[in-house]
Amino acid sequence: MSTIRSRFVAIGATAIAASLVLAGCAASDEETTTAGGTTDTGDATVAGCEAYAAYAGNEGADVEIYTTIIDPEASLFIESFVEFEECTGITINWNGTQEFEAQIAVRVEGGTAPDLAIFPQPGLLASFSDSLVPADADLTSSVDANYSPDWKTYGTADGTFFAAPLGANVKSFVWYSPKTFADNGWDIPSTWAELLTLSDTIAAEGNVQPWCVGIESGGATGWAATDWMEDLMLRFQDGETYDAWVDGSLPFNDPKVAEVLAEAGKIIKNPDYVGNVQAIATTSFSAGGAGVVDGSCAMHRQASFLGGILVGDYGATIVTPEDTDVEGGITTFYFPGVSADNKPALGGGEFVGRFTDSAAAAAVQLYLTTPEWNNAKAALGGWFSANKGLDTANVADPVNKVAVEILQNATLFRFDGSDVMPAAVGAGTFWTEMTAWVAEDKSDKAVLDAIYASWPY
Amino acid sequence: MTASAASVRAKGRAKNIFSSPIASAAAWIIAVVWTVPTFGLLVSSIRPEKDINSSGWWTFFSDPNISFENYRKVLFEGTTTNPPLFQFFFNSLAVTLPAVIFPITLAVFAAYALAWFNFRGRDALFFGIFALQVVPLQLTLVPLLQLFAKGLQIGDVTIIPDLGITGTYIPIWIAHTIFALPLAIFLLHNFISQIPKELIEAARVDGAGPFTLFSKIVLPLSVPAIASFLIFQFLWVWNDLLVGLTFGAGSKEVAPMTVRIAEMVGTRGSGWEVLTAGAFISMAVPLIVFFALQRYFVRGLLAGSVKG
Amino acid sequence: MQLAIFAARKTPWDIIGENFTLLAAALLAFASVVVVLFLVAGRATVRAQEWLKYLVFLVPALLLLLVGLIYPTIRTIIFSFMDAKSENFVGLDNYVWAFTIPEILVVLRNTAVWVFLVPFFSTAIGLSIAYMTDHMKRPNIIKSLIFMPMAISFVGAGVIWRFMYYFEPNENRADIGLLSAIVKSFGGTPPNWLLESPGNTYLLIAVMVWIQTGFAMVVLSAAMKNVPDEIVEAAMLDGATPIKRLFRVTIPMIRATLVVVLTTIIIGTLKVFDIVRTMTGGNFQTNVIANEMYSQAFRQMNYGTGSALAIILFVAMIPVIIYNIRQLRLERTER
């Protein structure tokens, strides 16, 4: 008996000692492990704090932001908050996780909802209309002043306005390397037919894989494929059909939708274009872009935000289409419509909803809608928003500049459909069925029927 | 005496006849095959990142490049969004210790009561508790979460007030305690009920009440069973994912290592170098506990399923 | 107006410090409550102790079980008959849904496959190894190695086997997954292991078998030690081969233990979801009930269907547990 006990004591002591030693080792590495916080009390920053007077009275408060945004983008957000935190005394805890979609309902239902949540989808936001705190007067007037009415409607559910827009992105882009195109003498296509012809040409030449496609994204695997559907829906059908499809009045297995899925399959399910079709389901959405950076793929269809990831994780440089001699230089061309003057634009954005009724959380939510913060954030690179006060001079990189222009000048603009559809579909079966479409070669009909069956009419 | 000598000789003969080299060889082969996957992980975790991504781990032996960079990176490097692993290591420890001590204490109490108190419906109650093992965890998430976050109210009466314990370890501890009870009570009961009746009777005659009986007789005699179950529960809690994930309310400050590793798996599909090192770190403690104490662990499993 | 500057963030060291304080406080509080209760109750009158003993020993556990397991189960049963937001009764609709939607039928089918294969293989392999090592002089290393996976978390096992099953789509890059490399060395082309159904379900099942075999082996091995050597020797003298001895002598004698091992593994298999979640996320036709009910409740926001799936799982386990209880009662009467 005493041997057992002494053994336990030994193990317990070792374990505790081990963890304390580890912690001690880490304490000396504090510089690497703390990010964004400062403890200096220099006077230099005090002068700039008048701008934050409106948020005073919340010293010492903690506000948690729960979101899908992880590194490398997350560190830019944290950096953009530093001045706010120093001046107002509010500490913003950025809790970024890929488990967001799976966990947010558990947290809300279980009563442990975060202070603020960044919803990548208005449809998901609407599911929580019972638990969200409606926007207060300050927020409403800020949004009215700084965003177009369309954006405000996406943050509204059941007639109540809840969530302010955060970042925006444009999705109708194809990423490519100007150097690769110039070296091989390829031209930018301006219609869908030209795009297919170009793909055939590249496939025939055999040195470079025409397309890289990747849809893996942890619990959200499949969302990249839904973007293909939505972009093509805008091109092959019209605005009203798109809207009907998104709100469910057009059944998901309608022939019009089937026609669009077939078009998407011409590229995604063509092994001559994409290599191993099945592997698409296990290739992350950013790894596809990596193929464009190192020259193994010619084209990769993805939204404007990919740039930041490729620069951060794969060492790419964002260039203009004229920079044809930059190794690892990437840029975008517009994902072509059916004809040269058919230029619909698909875009998306995030919305910040509030679950706790605290002044500090409301202050942060409000701050995020101000032109001051939007400009400061854009200046850090790789990001932009639909805020009217955003000075395009702050949007540094060429791709985002074009994206902002498209946002402002599109012939037809629509918000990402799966983000607006009811969450059961838009963050559920639309993703999983498109994944099955690719991974298990599920038939077009079976996929559309399954999604239709899951629609929560 | 001749009988026992004969049986000893018989046993000796039996051993020689039974132990077939083929059987031994087969068993060895299976054991090696069983260990290969884990071994692969270990080898990978000490290779440099470039090597891991460009060649199979078995090539390590022809071209050994050892590097502990992966361990350093995953343990100590981090940002506020991705805290370094040592923080989660401490969380695992902090979650596991009470989650082992609390249920064992309550289970020993209950097992004693079910073994040595006499009351109507005692057996039915015991089997009922045993049957509760089948309740899947997922079933209980939302009701328990709500309880911890908001307290319990029936009508206008507040039975349990809002304790403000969200985002701390406390809900995780309580949840683990609840889930461990059915099996713990069962295993400990089997052991405790086999304490010789005479001992109990003698103590009662000497005037011992139920509390003294427990602390002077039942508890000391149950130590082997308690020790075994302690290890079992330690492994179970240390390796748990779902309870830590959901009852930690998404907070990185209390999340144990399994939650962090599970998230690393989903992160952009890359990063084998940190994933292998991280996974091995999370396995290190259970493996040490297991190898050091496996005798008692095995005994714990057997208590109640095999006689003697 | 001058606003003060505040230190921003907590370092990991701060966080650990706070948590450590809570840990120490909680352990101390618990210990003191228990000690105080014992001291107080121990000094009460004999009469008082007659009911105090229930309060101290039995009631805490019962209370936790009532609130933590029984109440949620009842709630779930009720919810399974209601709609997605648990507002209206819909009768058996959710159960009809579960048995008619093709995707859910796949989930049910997969679960059934798991329930048959995992206990069977774990027990069969465990039994074989127990038998083979029964008379070895030093079987401990073998047993430890086979038992080791039990000490590893399901998540850790998921990582280990994801690595084993890794599929490299790019032909120009080397294989880092062992299984693919082995197939290639025999001249074959490896499939995308975790993607292709139904093979992927069997691969996931293999992971569970890898883990559970050790448990079966250890328990059965101990049971075999109780089989008297004389009986086995008698069978040998009768000319029985080792295989015949296994089936005619050993297995019948350890029947009770076999039942316990099988039922325990069955219950464990029905409950486990980490493996599927970590390795495929439930995609590619690998999903099982334990994973899908979580998904239904929290991704599809449908508490009705989620609860119905949970109850189906529950009902599937009832026969197993009843059988187990019957065995226990038999053993008790034999004592």
Short mmCIF file of C-alpha atoms in Angstrom, two decimals, chain A residues 37-279:
data_model
loop_
_atom_site.label_atom_id
_atom_site.label_comp_id
_atom_site.label_asym_id
_atom_site.label_seq_id
_atom_site.Cartn_x
_atom_site.Cartn_y
_atom_site.Cartn_z
CA GLY A 37 0.11 43.95 -25.73
CA THR A 38 2.26 46.73 -24.38
CA THR A 39 2.95 47.72 -20.87
CA ASP A 40 4.74 50.98 -21.43
CA THR A 41 3.18 54.09 -20.04
CA GLY A 42 4.91 56.58 -22.30
CA ASP A 43 3.15 59.83 -22.94
CA ALA A 44 3.51 59.63 -26.71
CA THR A 45 0.21 57.83 -27.26
CA VAL A 46 -1.85 59.80 -24.78
CA ALA A 47 -2.27 62.69 -27.12
CA GLY A 48 -4.03 60.52 -29.73
CA CYS A 49 -6.61 59.25 -27.28
CA GLU A 50 -9.10 62.08 -27.61
CA ALA A 51 -10.57 60.24 -30.58
CA TYR A 52 -11.57 57.43 -28.25
CA ALA A 53 -13.28 59.57 -25.67
CA ALA A 54 -16.65 58.29 -26.84
CA TYR A 55 -15.76 54.83 -25.55
CA ALA A 56 -14.60 55.91 -22.12
CA GLY A 57 -16.02 54.44 -18.96
CA ASN A 58 -15.18 50.81 -19.64
CA GLU A 59 -11.69 50.57 -18.16
CA GLY A 60 -10.70 47.06 -17.26
CA ALA A 61 -13.46 45.39 -19.26
CA ASP A 62 -12.84 42.26 -21.30
CA VAL A 63 -14.59 41.73 -24.60
CA GLU A 64 -14.40 38.38 -26.33
CA ILE A 65 -14.65 38.24 -30.10
CA TYR A 66 -15.47 34.72 -31.33
CA THR A 67 -14.66 34.17 -34.97
CA THR A 68 -13.46 31.87 -37.72
CA ILE A 69 -10.58 34.17 -38.54
CA ILE A 70 -7.30 32.62 -37.48
CA ASP A 71 -3.66 33.36 -38.27
CA PRO A 72 -2.23 34.88 -40.35
CA GLU A 73 -5.19 37.28 -40.75
CA ALA A 74 -5.93 37.28 -37.03
CA SER A 75 -2.68 38.95 -36.05
CA LEU A 76 -3.49 41.89 -38.32
CA PHE A 77 -6.80 42.37 -36.57
CA ILE A 78 -5.14 42.25 -33.17
CA GLU A 79 -2.62 44.82 -34.32
CA SER A 80 -5.40 47.14 -35.45
CA PHE A 81 -6.91 47.11 -31.96
CA VAL A 82 -3.81 48.13 -30.03
CA GLU A 83 -4.46 51.85 -29.92
CA PHE A 84 -8.12 51.34 -29.04
CA GLU A 85 -7.20 49.03 -26.19
CA GLU A 86 -4.56 51.35 -24.83
CA CYS A 87 -6.80 54.37 -24.87
CA THR A 88 -10.02 52.87 -23.61
CA GLY A 89 -8.72 50.21 -21.22
CA ILE A 90 -10.87 47.58 -22.86
CA THR A 91 -9.08 44.29 -23.54
CA ILE A 92 -10.19 42.57 -26.71
CA ASN A 93 -9.76 38.78 -26.62
CA TRP A 94 -9.62 37.44 -30.13
CA ASN A 95 -10.86 33.85 -29.99
CA GLY A 96 -10.36 32.55 -33.52
CA THR A 97 -11.13 28.91 -34.22
CA GLN A 98 -12.09 26.69 -37.08
CA GLU A 99 -14.65 25.14 -34.76
CA PHE A 100 -16.78 28.29 -34.88
CA GLU A 101 -19.67 26.91 -36.93
CA ALA A 102 -19.80 23.72 -34.92
CA GLN A 103 -19.50 25.40 -31.53
CA ILE A 104 -21.43 28.64 -31.74
CA ALA A 105 -24.80 26.95 -31.36
CA VAL A 106 -23.55 24.93 -28.41
CA ARG A 107 -22.27 28.05 -26.74
CA VAL A 108 -25.41 30.06 -27.33
CA GLU A 109 -27.79 27.28 -26.37
CA GLY A 110 -25.73 26.42 -23.36
CA GLY A 111 -25.73 29.99 -22.13
CA THR A 112 -22.02 30.66 -22.66
CA ALA A 113 -22.30 32.87 -25.74
CA PRO A 114 -19.38 35.15 -26.57
CA ASP A 115 -19.65 38.94 -26.24
CA LEU A 116 -19.26 39.49 -29.96
CA ALA A 117 -19.34 36.96 -32.76
CA ILE A 118 -18.16 37.55 -36.29
CA PHE A 119 -20.59 35.68 -38.50
CA PRO A 120 -19.23 34.77 -41.91
CA GLN A 121 -22.82 34.25 -43.01
CA PRO A 122 -26.00 36.28 -42.62
CA GLY A 123 -27.92 33.02 -42.77
CA LEU A 124 -26.15 31.77 -39.69
CA LEU A 125 -26.66 35.10 -37.98
CA ALA A 126 -30.41 34.82 -38.56
CA SER A 127 -30.51 31.50 -36.70
CA PHE A 128 -29.60 33.33 -33.54
CA SER A 129 -32.05 36.19 -33.82
CA ASP A 130 -33.62 35.07 -30.54
CA SER A 131 -30.38 35.45 -28.63
CA LEU A 132 -28.69 38.42 -30.25
CA VAL A 133 -28.90 41.87 -28.74
CA PRO A 134 -30.46 44.30 -31.25
CA ALA A 135 -28.24 47.11 -32.45
CA ASP A 136 -28.41 50.19 -30.27
CA ALA A 137 -29.06 53.68 -31.58
CA ASP A 138 -25.36 54.63 -31.94
CA LEU A 139 -24.61 51.55 -34.01
CA THR A 140 -27.64 52.02 -36.22
CA SER A 141 -26.77 55.60 -37.06
CA SER A 142 -23.13 54.70 -37.71
CA VAL A 143 -24.14 51.95 -40.11
CA ASP A 144 -26.72 54.16 -41.83
CA ALA A 145 -24.02 56.74 -42.39
CA ASN A 146 -21.22 54.43 -43.49
CA TYR A 147 -22.74 51.57 -45.45
CA SER A 148 -25.19 51.16 -48.31
CA PRO A 149 -28.69 49.90 -47.40
CA ASP A 150 -27.97 46.48 -48.97
CA TRP A 151 -25.29 45.78 -46.41
CA LYS A 152 -27.55 46.81 -43.59
CA THR A 153 -30.24 44.36 -44.72
CA TYR A 154 -27.82 41.47 -44.51
CA GLY A 155 -27.25 42.28 -40.87
CA THR A 156 -31.00 42.30 -40.27
CA ALA A 157 -33.08 39.31 -39.31
CA ASP A 158 -36.81 39.11 -38.70
CA GLY A 159 -37.06 42.84 -39.25
CA THR A 160 -34.62 43.76 -36.48
CA PHE A 161 -31.18 45.13 -37.21
CA PHE A 162 -28.51 43.24 -35.29
CA ALA A 163 -25.13 43.12 -36.89
CA ALA A 164 -22.84 45.60 -38.54
CA PRO A 165 -20.75 44.64 -41.59
CA LEU A 166 -17.06 44.05 -41.00
CA GLY A 167 -14.82 43.11 -43.92
CA ALA A 168 -15.87 42.53 -47.48
CA ASN A 169 -14.55 40.41 -50.26
CA VAL A 170 -15.25 39.95 -53.91
CA LYS A 171 -15.41 36.41 -55.15
CA SER A 172 -15.56 36.60 -58.93
CA PHE A 173 -11.83 36.29 -59.39
CA VAL A 174 -9.39 33.88 -60.94
CA TRP A 175 -5.88 33.95 -59.47
CA TYR A 176 -2.98 33.44 -61.84
CA SER A 177 0.69 34.27 -62.25
CA PRO A 178 1.39 36.89 -64.95
CA LYS A 179 4.84 35.37 -65.38
CA THR A 180 3.46 31.90 -66.12
CA PHE A 181 0.96 33.30 -68.58
CA ALA A 182 3.54 35.47 -70.32
CA ASP A 183 6.10 32.67 -70.50
CA ASN A 184 3.53 30.41 -72.19
CA GLY A 185 1.90 33.02 -74.36
CA TRP A 186 -1.57 32.65 -72.89
CA ASP A 187 -4.18 35.41 -73.03
CA ILE A 188 -6.68 36.42 -70.37
CA PRO A 189 -10.09 35.04 -71.41
CA SER A 190 -13.05 37.39 -71.47
CA THR A 191 -15.90 34.91 -71.88
CA TRP A 192 -16.75 31.53 -70.38
CA ALA A 193 -16.22 29.81 -73.72
CA GLU A 194 -12.77 31.38 -74.02
CA LEU A 195 -11.98 30.19 -70.52
CA LEU A 196 -12.80 26.60 -71.45
CA THR A 197 -10.77 26.88 -74.63
CA LEU A 198 -7.80 28.22 -72.70
CA SER A 199 -8.09 25.31 -70.27
CA ASP A 200 -8.04 22.88 -73.18
CA THR A 201 -4.98 24.58 -74.61
CA ILE A 202 -3.08 24.42 -71.35
CA ALA A 203 -4.11 20.79 -70.85
CA ALA A 204 -2.91 19.89 -74.32
CA GLU A 205 0.48 21.51 -73.75
CA GLY A 206 0.85 19.32 -70.68
CA ASN A 207 3.46 21.25 -68.69
CA VAL A 208 1.17 23.00 -66.31
CA GLN A 209 -2.07 21.79 -64.77
CA PRO A 210 -4.81 24.13 -66.00
CA TRP A 211 -6.74 24.44 -62.72
CA CYS A 212 -6.02 23.92 -59.04
CA VAL A 213 -9.15 23.41 -56.99
CA GLY A 214 -9.29 22.84 -53.24
CA ILE A 215 -12.36 22.78 -51.00
CA GLU A 216 -11.09 21.43 -47.70
CA SER A 217 -11.60 23.72 -44.76
CA GLY A 218 -12.01 21.70 -41.57
CA GLY A 219 -15.62 21.78 -40.44
CA ALA A 220 -16.55 24.06 -43.32
CA THR A 221 -15.23 21.81 -46.08
CA GLY A 222 -17.13 22.39 -49.29
CA TRP A 223 -17.76 26.11 -49.10
CA ALA A 224 -15.34 26.85 -51.95
CA ALA A 225 -17.40 24.67 -54.28
CA THR A 226 -20.56 26.57 -53.39
CA ASP A 227 -18.84 29.76 -54.54
CA TRP A 228 -18.36 28.22 -57.98
CA MET A 229 -22.10 27.47 -58.10
CA GLU A 230 -23.06 30.96 -57.08
CA ASP A 231 -20.75 32.73 -59.51
CA LEU A 232 -21.99 30.56 -62.36
CA MET A 233 -25.60 31.01 -61.26
CA LEU A 234 -25.20 34.75 -61.72
CA ARG A 235 -23.72 34.24 -65.15
CA PHE A 236 -26.04 31.64 -66.60
CA GLN A 237 -29.22 32.86 -64.95
CA ASP A 238 -30.36 36.34 -63.94
CA GLY A 239 -30.69 38.28 -60.72
CA GLU A 240 -34.30 37.27 -60.00
CA THR A 241 -33.56 33.60 -60.48
CA TYR A 242 -30.59 33.92 -58.15
CA ASP A 243 -32.69 35.58 -55.48
CA ALA A 244 -35.41 32.96 -55.80
CA TRP A 245 -32.83 30.23 -55.52
CA VAL A 246 -31.36 31.76 -52.39
CA ASP A 247 -34.63 32.27 -50.55
CA GLY A 248 -35.96 28.87 -51.48
CA SER A 249 -38.84 29.85 -53.77
CA LEU A 250 -36.91 28.21 -56.60
CA PRO A 251 -36.46 24.54 -55.58
CA PHE A 252 -32.84 23.52 -55.30
CA ASN A 253 -33.30 20.72 -57.80
CA ASP A 254 -34.91 22.92 -60.45
CA PRO A 255 -33.59 22.39 -64.03
CA LYS A 256 -32.07 25.87 -63.98
CA VAL A 257 -29.91 24.94 -61.00
CA ALA A 258 -29.03 21.61 -62.59
CA GLU A 259 -27.85 23.44 -65.71
CA VAL A 260 -25.48 25.54 -63.60
CA LEU A 261 -24.10 22.56 -61.70
CA ALA A 262 -23.36 20.85 -65.01
CA GLU A 263 -21.36 23.89 -66.16
CA ALA A 264 -19.35 23.85 -62.93
CA GLY A 265 -18.67 20.18 -63.46
CA LYS A 266 -17.09 20.97 -66.81
CA ILE A 267 -14.11 22.34 -64.95
CA ILE A 268 -14.18 20.86 -61.45
CA LYS A 269 -14.90 17.31 -62.46
CA ASN A 270 -12.61 17.23 -65.47
CA PRO A 271 -9.42 15.32 -64.63
CA ASP A 272 -7.67 16.90 -67.63
CA TYR A 273 -8.13 20.27 -65.98
CA VAL A 274 -7.79 19.54 -62.27
CA GLY A 275 -5.73 16.39 -62.02
CA ASN A 276 -7.08 14.07 -59.34
CA VAL A 277 -10.73 15.04 -58.88
CA GLN A 278 -11.23 13.27 -55.58
CA ALA A 279 -8.21 14.90 -54.00
#
